[in-house]
Coordinates of C-alpha atoms in Angstrom, one line a residue:
X109 CA 32.9 38.8 -45.3
X110 CA 36.1 38.5 -43.2
X111 CA 37.1 41.6 -41.1
X112 CA 40.8 41.8 -40.8
X113 CA 40.8 44.9 -38.6
X114 CA 38.3 47.4 -37.2
X115 CA 39.7 50.2 -35.1
X116 CA 38.9 53.7 -33.9
X117 CA 41.5 56.4 -33.4
X118 CA 41.3 59.7 -31.5
X119 CA 41.5 62.8 -33.6
X120 CA 44.9 64.4 -33.1
X121 CA 43.6 68.0 -32.7
X122 CA 41.2 66.9 -30.0
X123 CA 44.0 65.0 -28.2
X124 CA 46.5 67.9 -28.5
X125 CA 44.0 70.5 -27.3
X126 CA 43.2 68.3 -24.3
X127 CA 46.8 67.6 -23.5
X128 CA 47.7 71.4 -23.6
X129 CA 44.6 72.7 -21.8
X130 CA 45.4 72.5 -18.1
X131 CA 47.2 74.5 -15.4
X132 CA 50.6 72.8 -16.0
X133 CA 50.8 74.0 -19.6
X134 CA 49.5 77.6 -19.1
X135 CA 51.9 80.1 -20.6
X136 CA 53.5 77.8 -23.1
X137 CA 54.0 78.6 -26.7
X138 CA 53.5 75.8 -29.2
X139 CA 53.6 75.2 -32.9
X140 CA 51.8 72.2 -34.3
X141 CA 51.7 70.7 -37.8
X142 CA 48.7 68.4 -38.5
X143 CA 46.7 67.1 -41.5
X144 CA 43.7 69.3 -40.9
X145 CA 42.0 72.1 -42.8
X146 CA 42.4 75.7 -41.8
X147 CA 39.0 76.1 -40.1
X148 CA 39.7 73.2 -37.8
X149 CA 43.2 74.5 -37.0
X150 CA 42.0 78.0 -36.2
X151 CA 39.3 76.6 -33.9
X152 CA 41.9 74.6 -32.0
X153 CA 44.1 77.7 -31.7
X154 CA 41.2 79.6 -30.1
X155 CA 40.5 76.8 -27.6
X156 CA 44.2 76.7 -26.6
X157 CA 44.3 80.5 -26.3
X158 CA 41.4 80.2 -23.8
X159 CA 43.5 77.8 -21.8
X160 CA 46.4 80.3 -21.7
X161 CA 48.5 78.6 -24.5
X162 CA 49.8 80.6 -27.4
X163 CA 49.5 78.2 -30.4
X164 CA 50.0 78.3 -34.1
X165 CA 48.8 75.2 -36.0
X166 CA 49.9 74.7 -39.5
X167 CA 49.4 72.1 -42.2
X168 CA 51.8 69.2 -42.3
X169 CA 50.7 68.6 -45.9
X170 CA 52.2 70.9 -48.6
X171 CA 53.3 73.4 -45.9
X172 CA 54.9 75.8 -48.4
X173 CA 51.7 76.3 -50.4
X174 CA 49.7 76.6 -47.2
X175 CA 52.2 79.3 -45.9
X176 CA 51.5 81.4 -49.0
X177 CA 47.8 80.9 -48.6
X178 CA 47.6 81.6 -44.9
X179 CA 50.6 83.5 -43.6
X180 CA 52.8 85.2 -46.2
X181 CA 51.7 88.6 -47.5
X182 CA 51.2 88.2 -51.3
X183 CA 49.7 91.7 -51.9
X184 CA 52.0 93.8 -54.1
X185 CA 54.4 90.9 -54.4
X186 CA 57.0 91.3 -57.2
X187 CA 59.5 88.4 -56.9
X188 CA 60.0 85.3 -54.8
X189 CA 63.2 83.3 -54.4
X190 CA 62.8 79.8 -52.8
X191 CA 65.5 77.5 -51.7
X192 CA 64.0 74.1 -51.3
X193 CA 65.3 71.2 -49.2
X194 CA 67.3 68.4 -50.8
X195 CA 67.5 65.3 -48.6
X196 CA 69.8 62.4 -49.3
X197 CA 67.1 59.9 -48.5
X198 CA 64.5 61.4 -50.9
X199 CA 64.2 62.1 -54.6
X200 CA 66.1 65.3 -55.5
X201 CA 62.8 66.9 -56.8
X202 CA 60.7 65.7 -53.9
X203 CA 60.4 69.1 -52.1
X204 CA 60.5 71.1 -55.4
X205 CA 57.5 69.1 -56.6
X206 CA 55.7 69.8 -53.3
X207 CA 55.8 73.5 -54.1
X208 CA 53.3 72.8 -57.0
X209 CA 51.3 74.8 -58.1
X210 CA 52.7 77.9 -56.3
X211 CA 53.9 79.8 -59.4
X212 CA 50.4 79.6 -60.9
X213 CA 48.8 80.6 -57.7
X214 CA 50.9 83.8 -57.5
X215 CA 49.9 84.9 -61.0
X216 CA 52.4 87.1 -62.7
X217 CA 54.9 87.1 -59.8
X218 CA 58.4 86.0 -60.8
X219 CA 59.2 82.8 -58.9
X220 CA 62.7 81.3 -58.8
X221 CA 63.7 78.0 -57.2
X222 CA 67.1 76.6 -56.3
X223 CA 68.2 73.6 -54.3
X224 CA 69.1 74.1 -50.7
X225 CA 70.3 71.9 -47.8
X226 CA 68.9 68.9 -46.0
X227 CA 67.3 70.7 -43.0
X228 CA 63.7 70.3 -44.2
X229 CA 63.1 74.0 -44.4
X230 CA 62.2 76.2 -47.3
X231 CA 64.0 79.5 -47.3
X232 CA 61.7 82.1 -48.9
X233 CA 62.7 85.6 -49.9
X234 CA 59.9 87.9 -50.9
X235 CA 60.5 91.2 -52.6
X236 CA 57.6 93.7 -52.9
X237 CA 57.0 96.5 -55.5
X238 CA 57.3 99.1 -52.8
X239 CA 60.8 98.0 -51.9
X240 CA 60.0 95.9 -48.9
X241 CA 61.9 92.6 -48.4
X242 CA 60.7 89.7 -46.2
X243 CA 62.4 86.4 -45.2
X244 CA 60.5 83.3 -44.2
X245 CA 61.6 79.9 -43.0
X246 CA 58.9 77.3 -43.8
X247 CA 59.3 74.0 -42.0
X248 CA 58.3 70.9 -43.9
X249 CA 57.8 68.2 -41.2
X250 CA 59.1 64.8 -42.4
X251 CA 60.7 61.8 -40.8
X252 CA 62.3 58.5 -41.9
X253 CA 59.8 55.7 -41.6
X254 CA 60.1 52.0 -42.3
X255 CA 57.7 50.9 -45.1
X256 CA 55.9 47.8 -46.2
X257 CA 58.8 46.8 -48.5
X258 CA 61.5 46.8 -45.8
X259 CA 62.8 50.1 -46.9
X260 CA 62.8 53.6 -45.4
X261 CA 60.8 56.5 -46.8
X262 CA 61.2 60.2 -45.9
X263 CA 57.5 60.7 -45.2
X264 CA 55.3 63.6 -44.2
X265 CA 54.4 63.6 -40.5
X266 CA 52.8 65.7 -37.7
X267 CA 55.1 67.8 -35.6
X268 CA 55.3 69.8 -32.4
X269 CA 57.5 72.6 -31.2
X270 CA 57.0 73.8 -27.7
X271 CA 58.8 76.6 -25.7
X272 CA 58.2 78.6 -22.6
X273 CA 57.1 75.5 -20.8
X274 CA 56.2 75.9 -17.1
X275 CA 58.5 74.6 -14.3
X276 CA 61.6 75.0 -16.6
X277 CA 60.6 71.9 -18.6
X278 CA 62.8 71.3 -21.6
X279 CA 61.6 72.6 -25.0
X280 CA 60.1 70.1 -27.4
X281 CA 60.9 69.8 -31.1
X282 CA 59.7 66.3 -32.3
X283 CA 57.4 64.4 -34.6
X284 CA 53.8 63.7 -33.6
X285 CA 52.0 60.7 -35.2
X286 CA 48.6 62.0 -36.3
X287 CA 45.5 60.0 -36.8
X288 CA 45.8 59.8 -40.6
X289 CA 49.3 58.4 -40.2
X290 CA 48.0 55.9 -37.7
X291 CA 45.3 54.8 -40.0
X292 CA 47.7 54.3 -42.9
X293 CA 50.1 52.2 -40.8
X294 CA 47.3 50.1 -39.2
X295 CA 45.7 49.3 -42.6
X296 CA 48.9 48.2 -44.3
X297 CA 49.9 46.4 -41.1
X298 CA 46.6 44.4 -41.2
X299 CA 47.3 43.4 -44.8
X300 CA 50.8 42.3 -44.0
X301 CA 49.8 40.3 -41.0
X302 CA 47.0 38.3 -42.7
X303 CA 47.6 34.7 -43.8
X304 CA 46.9 35.0 -47.5
X305 CA 46.4 32.0 -49.8
X306 CA 49.2 31.0 -52.2
X307 CA 47.2 31.4 -55.4
X308 CA 46.0 34.6 -57.1
X309 CA 43.6 36.3 -56.7
X310 CA 43.9 36.5 -52.9
X311 CA 40.3 37.8 -52.4
X312 CA 37.4 39.1 -54.4
X313 CA 37.6 42.5 -52.9
X314 CA 39.9 43.9 -50.3
X315 CA 38.0 46.8 -48.8
X316 CA 39.7 49.6 -46.8
X317 CA 37.0 51.9 -45.4
X318 CA 38.1 55.0 -43.6
X319 CA 36.3 57.9 -42.0
X320 CA 38.7 60.7 -41.2
X321 CA 38.9 64.5 -41.1
X322 CA 41.4 66.3 -43.2
X323 CA 42.1 68.9 -45.9
X324 CA 39.9 69.4 -48.9
X325 CA 40.9 72.7 -50.4
X326 CA 40.3 73.6 -54.1
X327 CA 43.0 76.2 -55.2
X328 CA 41.1 78.0 -58.0
X329 CA 44.0 77.1 -60.3
X330 CA 43.0 74.7 -63.1
X331 CA 41.8 71.5 -61.4
X332 CA 44.2 71.8 -58.5
X333 CA 42.9 70.7 -55.1
X334 CA 44.8 69.8 -51.9
X335 CA 43.2 66.8 -50.4
X336 CA 44.6 64.6 -47.7
X337 CA 41.8 62.1 -48.1
X338 CA 42.6 61.7 -51.8
X339 CA 46.3 61.3 -50.8
X340 CA 45.4 58.6 -48.3
X341 CA 43.4 56.7 -50.9
X342 CA 46.3 56.8 -53.3
X343 CA 48.9 55.8 -50.7
X344 CA 46.7 53.0 -49.3
X345 CA 45.9 51.6 -52.8
X346 CA 49.4 51.6 -54.2
X347 CA 51.1 50.5 -51.0
X348 CA 48.8 47.6 -50.8
X349 CA 49.5 46.8 -54.4
X350 CA 53.2 47.0 -53.8
X351 CA 53.0 44.7 -50.8
X352 CA 51.1 42.1 -52.8
X353 CA 53.8 42.3 -55.4
X354 CA 56.4 41.7 -52.7
X355 CA 54.3 38.8 -51.2
X356 CA 54.0 37.2 -54.7
X357 CA 57.7 37.6 -55.4
X358 CA 56.9 39.8 -58.5
X359 CA 58.7 43.0 -59.5
X360 CA 56.8 46.2 -58.6
X361 CA 56.2 47.1 -62.2
X362 CA 54.6 43.7 -63.0
X363 CA 51.0 44.7 -64.1
X364 CA 49.9 41.1 -64.4
X365 CA 49.6 40.6 -60.7
X366 CA 46.1 39.6 -59.7
X367 CA 45.6 40.2 -56.0
X368 CA 41.9 41.0 -56.3
X369 CA 40.1 44.3 -56.2
X370 CA 41.8 46.7 -53.7
X371 CA 39.3 49.4 -52.7
X372 CA 40.2 52.2 -50.3
X373 CA 37.0 54.3 -49.7
X374 CA 38.0 57.4 -47.7
X375 CA 35.1 59.5 -46.4
X376 CA 35.0 62.7 -44.4
X377 CA 34.2 62.7 -40.7
X378 CA 34.5 65.1 -37.8
X379 CA 34.4 62.8 -34.8
X380 CA 36.4 59.6 -34.0
X381 CA 38.4 58.3 -36.9
X382 CA 37.2 54.9 -38.0
X383 CA 39.1 52.2 -40.0
X384 CA 37.8 48.8 -41.3
X385 CA 39.8 46.4 -43.4
X386 CA 37.7 43.5 -44.7
X387 CA 37.6 40.8 -47.4
X388 CA 34.3 41.0 -49.2
X389 CA 32.8 38.6 -51.8
X390 CA 31.5 40.0 -55.0
X391 CA 27.7 40.4 -55.1
X392 CA 25.5 40.9 -58.2
X393 CA 27.0 43.6 -60.4
X394 CA 25.5 47.1 -59.5
X395 CA 26.1 50.2 -61.6
X396 CA 26.2 53.7 -60.4
X397 CA 23.1 55.5 -61.7
X398 CA 24.0 58.6 -63.8
X399 CA 21.6 60.8 -65.8
X400 CA 21.4 60.4 -69.5
X401 CA 23.5 62.9 -71.5
X402 CA 23.9 64.1 -75.1
X403 CA 27.5 62.8 -75.6
X404 CA 28.3 65.7 -77.9
X405 CA 28.0 68.0 -74.9
X406 CA 28.6 65.6 -72.0
X407 CA 30.1 67.4 -68.9
X408 CA 30.8 64.2 -66.9
X409 CA 31.3 60.5 -67.5
X410 CA 28.1 58.8 -68.6
X411 CA 26.8 55.6 -66.9
X412 CA 27.4 52.1 -68.1
X413 CA 23.7 51.7 -69.0
X414 CA 23.9 54.7 -71.4
X415 CA 27.1 53.4 -72.9
X416 CA 25.5 50.0 -73.6
X417 CA 22.4 51.6 -75.0
X418 CA 24.3 53.9 -77.3
X419 CA 26.7 51.1 -78.5
X420 CA 23.7 48.9 -79.3
X421 CA 22.4 51.7 -81.6
X422 CA 25.5 51.6 -83.8
X423 CA 25.6 49.5 -86.9
X424 CA 27.9 46.5 -87.0
X425 CA 28.5 43.0 -85.7
X426 CA 28.4 42.8 -81.9
X427 CA 31.0 40.8 -79.9
X428 CA 31.7 40.5 -76.2
X429 CA 33.4 38.8 -73.2
X430 CA 32.7 38.7 -69.5
X431 CA 34.4 40.7 -66.8
X432 CA 35.7 39.3 -63.5
X433 CA 32.5 40.5 -61.7
X434 CA 30.2 39.3 -64.4
X435 CA 29.6 42.4 -66.4
X436 CA 29.6 42.2 -70.2
X437 CA 32.5 43.9 -72.1
X438 CA 30.8 44.9 -75.4
X439 CA 32.2 45.9 -78.8
X440 CA 31.0 46.3 -82.4
X441 CA 32.7 45.8 -85.8
X442 CA 31.5 47.6 -88.9
X443 CA 33.3 46.3 -92.0
X444 CA 34.4 48.7 -94.8
X445 CA 36.8 49.1 -97.6
X446 CA 39.3 51.4 -95.8
X447 CA 42.2 50.2 -93.7
X448 CA 40.8 48.7 -90.5
X449 CA 41.2 50.5 -87.2
X450 CA 40.5 49.4 -83.6
X451 CA 39.3 52.1 -81.3
X452 CA 39.2 51.4 -77.5
X453 CA 38.7 53.4 -74.3
X454 CA 38.3 52.7 -70.6
X455 CA 41.2 50.3 -70.2
X456 CA 42.0 52.4 -67.1
X457 CA 38.5 53.2 -65.9
X458 CA 39.2 56.3 -63.9
X459 CA 40.4 58.0 -67.1
X460 CA 37.0 59.3 -68.1
X461 CA 37.2 61.4 -71.3
X462 CA 38.1 58.5 -73.6
X463 CA 34.8 56.7 -73.8
X464 CA 32.9 59.9 -74.8
X465 CA 35.6 61.0 -77.2
X466 CA 35.6 57.6 -78.8
X467 CA 31.8 57.5 -79.2
X468 CA 31.8 61.0 -80.8
X469 CA 34.6 60.0 -83.2
X470 CA 33.1 56.6 -84.2
X471 CA 29.7 58.2 -84.9
X472 CA 31.4 60.4 -87.4
X473 CA 33.6 57.6 -88.9
X474 CA 30.6 55.3 -89.4
X475 CA 28.9 58.0 -91.5
X476 CA 31.4 57.1 -94.2
X477 CA 30.2 53.7 -95.6
X478 CA 33.9 52.8 -96.4
X479 CA 35.1 53.2 -92.8
X480 CA 36.4 49.9 -91.3
X481 CA 36.1 50.2 -87.6
X482 CA 36.1 48.0 -84.5
X483 CA 35.0 49.8 -81.3
X484 CA 35.1 48.9 -77.6
X485 CA 33.9 52.0 -75.6
X486 CA 34.7 50.7 -72.1
X487 CA 37.1 47.8 -71.8
X488 CA 37.0 47.7 -68.0
X489 CA 33.4 47.9 -66.9
X490 CA 34.1 46.6 -63.4
X491 CA 36.6 49.5 -62.8
X492 CA 34.2 51.9 -64.5
X493 CA 31.4 50.9 -62.1
X494 CA 33.7 51.2 -59.1
X495 CA 34.8 54.6 -60.2
X496 CA 31.2 55.8 -60.3
X497 CA 30.6 54.5 -56.8
X498 CA 33.7 56.1 -55.3
X499 CA 32.8 59.4 -57.0
X500 CA 29.5 59.5 -55.1
X501 CA 31.7 60.4 -52.1
X502 CA 34.5 62.4 -53.7
X503 CA 33.9 63.4 -57.4
X504 CA 37.1 65.5 -57.4
X505 CA 39.4 62.5 -56.5
X506 CA 41.4 60.5 -59.0
X507 CA 40.4 57.1 -57.5
X508 CA 43.2 54.9 -58.9
X509 CA 41.6 51.9 -57.2
X510 CA 39.3 51.9 -60.2
X511 CA 42.1 51.9 -62.7
X512 CA 42.6 48.1 -63.0
X513 CA 40.2 45.2 -63.4
X514 CA 38.4 43.5 -60.5
X515 CA 41.2 40.9 -60.7
X516 CA 43.6 43.7 -59.7
X517 CA 45.6 43.5 -63.0
X518 CA 46.0 45.9 -65.9
X519 CA 43.7 44.2 -68.4
X520 CA 46.3 44.5 -71.2
X521 CA 48.5 42.2 -69.1
X522 CA 45.6 39.9 -68.3
X523 CA 45.5 36.1 -67.9
X524 CA 45.4 33.9 -70.9
X525 CA 42.6 31.7 -69.5
X526 CA 40.0 32.6 -68.6
X527 CA 40.4 35.7 -70.8
X528 CA 38.0 38.0 -69.0
X529 CA 38.1 41.6 -70.3
X530 CA 41.0 41.2 -72.8
X531 CA 38.9 38.7 -74.7
X532 CA 36.8 41.5 -76.3
X533 CA 39.9 43.2 -77.7
X534 CA 41.3 39.9 -79.0
X535 CA 38.0 39.3 -80.7
X536 CA 38.0 42.8 -82.2
X537 CA 41.4 42.1 -83.8
X538 CA 40.3 38.7 -85.1
X539 CA 37.2 40.2 -86.8
X540 CA 38.8 43.3 -88.2
X541 CA 42.5 42.4 -88.8
X542 CA 43.2 46.0 -87.7
X543 CA 46.8 47.0 -87.9
X544 CA 46.2 50.3 -86.1
X545 CA 44.9 50.4 -82.5
X546 CA 43.9 53.8 -81.1
X547 CA 43.8 53.4 -77.4
X548 CA 42.4 56.4 -75.5
X549 CA 43.8 57.2 -72.1
X550 CA 44.1 59.9 -69.5
X551 CA 46.0 60.7 -66.4
X552 CA 45.6 62.9 -63.3
X553 CA 44.4 66.5 -63.9
X554 CA 45.9 67.7 -60.6
X555 CA 48.9 66.7 -58.5
X556 CA 49.2 63.1 -57.5
X557 CA 50.9 62.4 -54.2
X558 CA 51.7 59.7 -51.7
X559 CA 52.7 61.6 -48.6
X560 CA 53.1 58.7 -46.2
X561 CA 55.6 56.8 -48.4
X562 CA 57.8 59.5 -49.7
X563 CA 55.4 62.0 -51.3
X564 CA 56.1 61.3 -55.0
X565 CA 54.1 58.3 -56.4
X566 CA 56.7 55.6 -56.5
X567 CA 57.0 54.2 -60.0
X568 CA 54.8 56.9 -61.5
X569 CA 56.9 60.0 -60.7
X570 CA 56.7 61.2 -64.3
X571 CA 52.9 61.3 -63.9
X572 CA 52.8 63.3 -60.6
X573 CA 52.1 66.7 -62.3
X574 CA 49.8 67.5 -65.2
X575 CA 51.8 68.3 -68.4
X576 CA 49.1 68.8 -71.1
X577 CA 47.9 66.5 -73.8
X578 CA 50.4 64.2 -75.5
X579 CA 50.6 61.0 -77.6
X580 CA 52.5 57.8 -77.3
X581 CA 53.1 55.8 -80.5
X582 CA 54.3 52.2 -80.1
X583 CA 55.3 50.6 -83.4
X584 CA 56.9 47.4 -84.6
X585 CA 60.5 48.1 -85.5
X586 CA 59.8 47.1 -89.2
X587 CA 57.2 49.9 -89.3
X588 CA 59.5 52.7 -88.3
X589 CA 59.1 54.7 -91.5
X590 CA 55.3 54.3 -91.5
X591 CA 55.2 55.3 -87.8
X592 CA 56.9 58.6 -88.6
X593 CA 54.7 59.3 -91.6
X594 CA 51.6 58.4 -89.5
X595 CA 52.5 60.6 -86.4
X596 CA 53.3 63.6 -88.6
X597 CA 49.9 63.3 -90.2
X598 CA 48.0 62.8 -86.9
X599 CA 49.7 65.8 -85.3
X600 CA 49.0 68.0 -88.3
X601 CA 45.4 67.2 -87.8
X602 CA 45.5 68.0 -84.1
X603 CA 47.3 71.3 -84.6
X604 CA 44.0 72.7 -85.8
X605 CA 42.1 71.9 -82.5
X606 CA 41.4 75.4 -81.0
X607 CA 43.1 76.0 -77.7
X608 CA 45.0 72.7 -77.6
X609 CA 48.5 74.0 -78.1
X610 CA 48.1 76.8 -75.5
X611 CA 46.6 74.3 -73.0
X612 CA 49.5 71.9 -73.3
X613 CA 52.1 74.7 -73.3
X614 CA 50.8 76.2 -70.1
X615 CA 50.8 72.9 -68.2
X616 CA 54.2 71.9 -69.6
X617 CA 55.8 75.1 -68.5
X618 CA 54.5 74.8 -64.9
X619 CA 55.4 71.1 -64.8
X620 CA 59.0 71.8 -66.0
X621 CA 59.5 74.4 -63.3
X622 CA 58.8 71.9 -60.6
X623 CA 60.0 68.6 -61.9
X624 CA 62.3 67.0 -64.5
X625 CA 61.4 68.1 -68.0
X626 CA 59.2 65.5 -69.8
X627 CA 61.1 63.5 -72.5
X628 CA 58.9 64.3 -75.5
X629 CA 59.5 65.2 -79.1
X630 CA 57.3 68.1 -80.2
X631 CA 55.8 67.3 -83.6
X632 CA 53.6 69.9 -85.1
X633 CA 53.1 71.4 -81.7
X634 CA 52.0 68.1 -80.0
X635 CA 54.3 66.4 -77.5
X636 CA 54.9 62.8 -78.7
X637 CA 56.8 59.7 -77.5
X638 CA 57.9 57.2 -80.2
X639 CA 58.6 53.7 -78.9
X640 CA 59.8 50.8 -81.0
X641 CA 58.2 47.7 -79.4
X642 CA 57.0 44.4 -80.9
X643 CA 55.0 43.0 -78.0
X644 CA 51.7 44.6 -79.2
X645 CA 49.5 42.7 -81.6
X646 CA 49.1 45.7 -84.0
X647 CA 52.1 47.2 -85.8
X648 CA 50.9 50.7 -84.8
X649 CA 49.4 51.5 -81.4
X650 CA 48.5 55.1 -80.7
X651 CA 47.9 56.0 -77.1
X652 CA 46.4 59.3 -76.1
X653 CA 47.2 60.9 -72.7
X654 CA 44.9 63.8 -71.6
X655 CA 44.9 65.0 -68.0
X656 CA 41.2 64.1 -67.5
X657 CA 41.0 62.4 -64.1
X658 CA 38.6 64.6 -61.9
X659 CA 37.6 67.2 -64.5
X660 CA 34.0 68.2 -65.3
X661 CA 32.0 70.8 -67.2
X662 CA 33.8 72.8 -69.9
X663 CA 37.2 71.2 -69.1
X664 CA 35.6 67.7 -69.6
X665 CA 34.0 68.7 -72.9
X666 CA 37.4 70.0 -74.1
X667 CA 39.0 66.7 -73.1
X668 CA 36.6 64.5 -75.0
X669 CA 36.7 66.8 -78.0
X670 CA 40.5 66.4 -78.2
X671 CA 40.1 62.6 -77.8
X672 CA 37.5 62.6 -80.7
X673 CA 39.8 64.7 -82.9
X674 CA 42.7 62.3 -82.3
X675 CA 40.6 59.2 -83.4
X676 CA 39.4 61.0 -86.5
X677 CA 42.9 62.3 -87.4
X678 CA 44.4 58.8 -86.8
X679 CA 41.9 57.0 -88.9
X680 CA 42.3 59.4 -91.8
X681 CA 46.1 59.4 -91.6
X682 CA 46.2 55.6 -91.5
X683 CA 43.8 55.1 -94.4
X684 CA 45.7 57.6 -96.5
X685 CA 49.0 56.1 -95.7
X686 CA 47.8 52.5 -96.5
X687 CA 46.3 53.6 -99.8
X688 CA 49.4 55.4 -100.8
X689 CA 51.9 52.7 -100.0
X690 CA 52.0 49.1 -101.2
X691 CA 52.4 47.6 -97.7
X692 CA 52.4 43.8 -97.3
X693 CA 49.2 42.2 -95.9
X694 CA 51.3 40.6 -93.1
X695 CA 54.2 42.1 -91.2
X696 CA 57.5 40.7 -92.4

């Protein structure tokens, strides 16, 4: 193991309380914005009051939502009008998106948004049923900050405003760099300063371990939770990935980059803040132990051992390849007389509903002796194992560090030699000759942010807010007519799934209020994207997208039921279409 950096940082609240708790500050009035939960902020206010300082300490993360939770009277509220900041150095929707999920939190209250100026303040007008009207100015502390790509981001920051200072000292109104910002800058700085080898991967595992206080506040609205530790994980992971793209001279959207496994592990702590950045070798593969479940009623992702056990019980020819860390990527093929279908899940291993939904569907398909199915339940077992480990600390975080393989690439864009994980998919296509690939995916079930590099997740802005279940159909251009026939049939089947249309409609409405409207066609009530692309080996590739990252219990069961229903509808639609049409055996 090589340690690139190990450092401790003083907690900002402790430092600020100490600095403002002496005779020379008595009588002052201060406002502070920090990345701490309400209990810690109120405790600091009380300490400062004991030292003769009037203090109000607010959240620097999602300040508008916190203002409604902590300060603005919402009882008997009838209407709210909000003018949000629009800054020339930020995405036009950046501060609008930061208001998420306020309309849902306020229930049936009418909420209207309109763009405002660049002064980083939300202007809020509240109208009450008894005729009262109240104005609020909610400051959103941000500052321009140089990033790891040589650009500038308008990034969230701590802030202080101080008045009534003793001895006629001038007022203060300026940013304050908090401990979480210092951790972020130090970690990325350590990566940028290291002398990396020329060839990829640059290391087995790049571990970024952090112990830090912060905000962890479920909102009681769907799966929504405000978490600065989750946000730090996301910002560290994607910023590191972006910097390695820059280092390698690759474009930021190149998913074939293989830097190694980048793993931010952010844990809660109340004392001194601790950061360690280290290069670690892979050890023997270890899998997170999870209890066995009946997959028909599973309320959380099963463990890899259960997946391997349940796959071995299915009929068919087994095939496999090896992962980067040495795990086995397993699949089975059961030959039949119907049109062959490849079903896969777990390409992005933090998208957890796909493997269970796929198992449930394949069990049903194989009950028909004519079904012709190749099946890979978890294509990325290294990522799946990492996700299980990270969830031991924070089960409600999306953990995108587990999304890609241990090489650091999206396995679909993997190396030709050695093949690693993608070899199992290639073997499935060789054995089955499938011309339909049903690839089950998910995406974040609550808001996805990167507050220290501009807030919205760069390159993934369209995925920042949940927007219900939808389908992506990629088709070879010569299969355009078949693609339309196929998607019409699949969505007809899905329209019968109880609750699915209402679920998607509700999330889409909230998403559209606070971001650009998604570019989907609605087919039989199901949002769909049709994409003519010939780079995929199968003429039809159906991708599901369910907001499943971080969900459990009944929400998780609903997710894998929808995934199951999609596979069954797709296999039936494809088989029926292929029987009805005299299609060539090979694509022209």
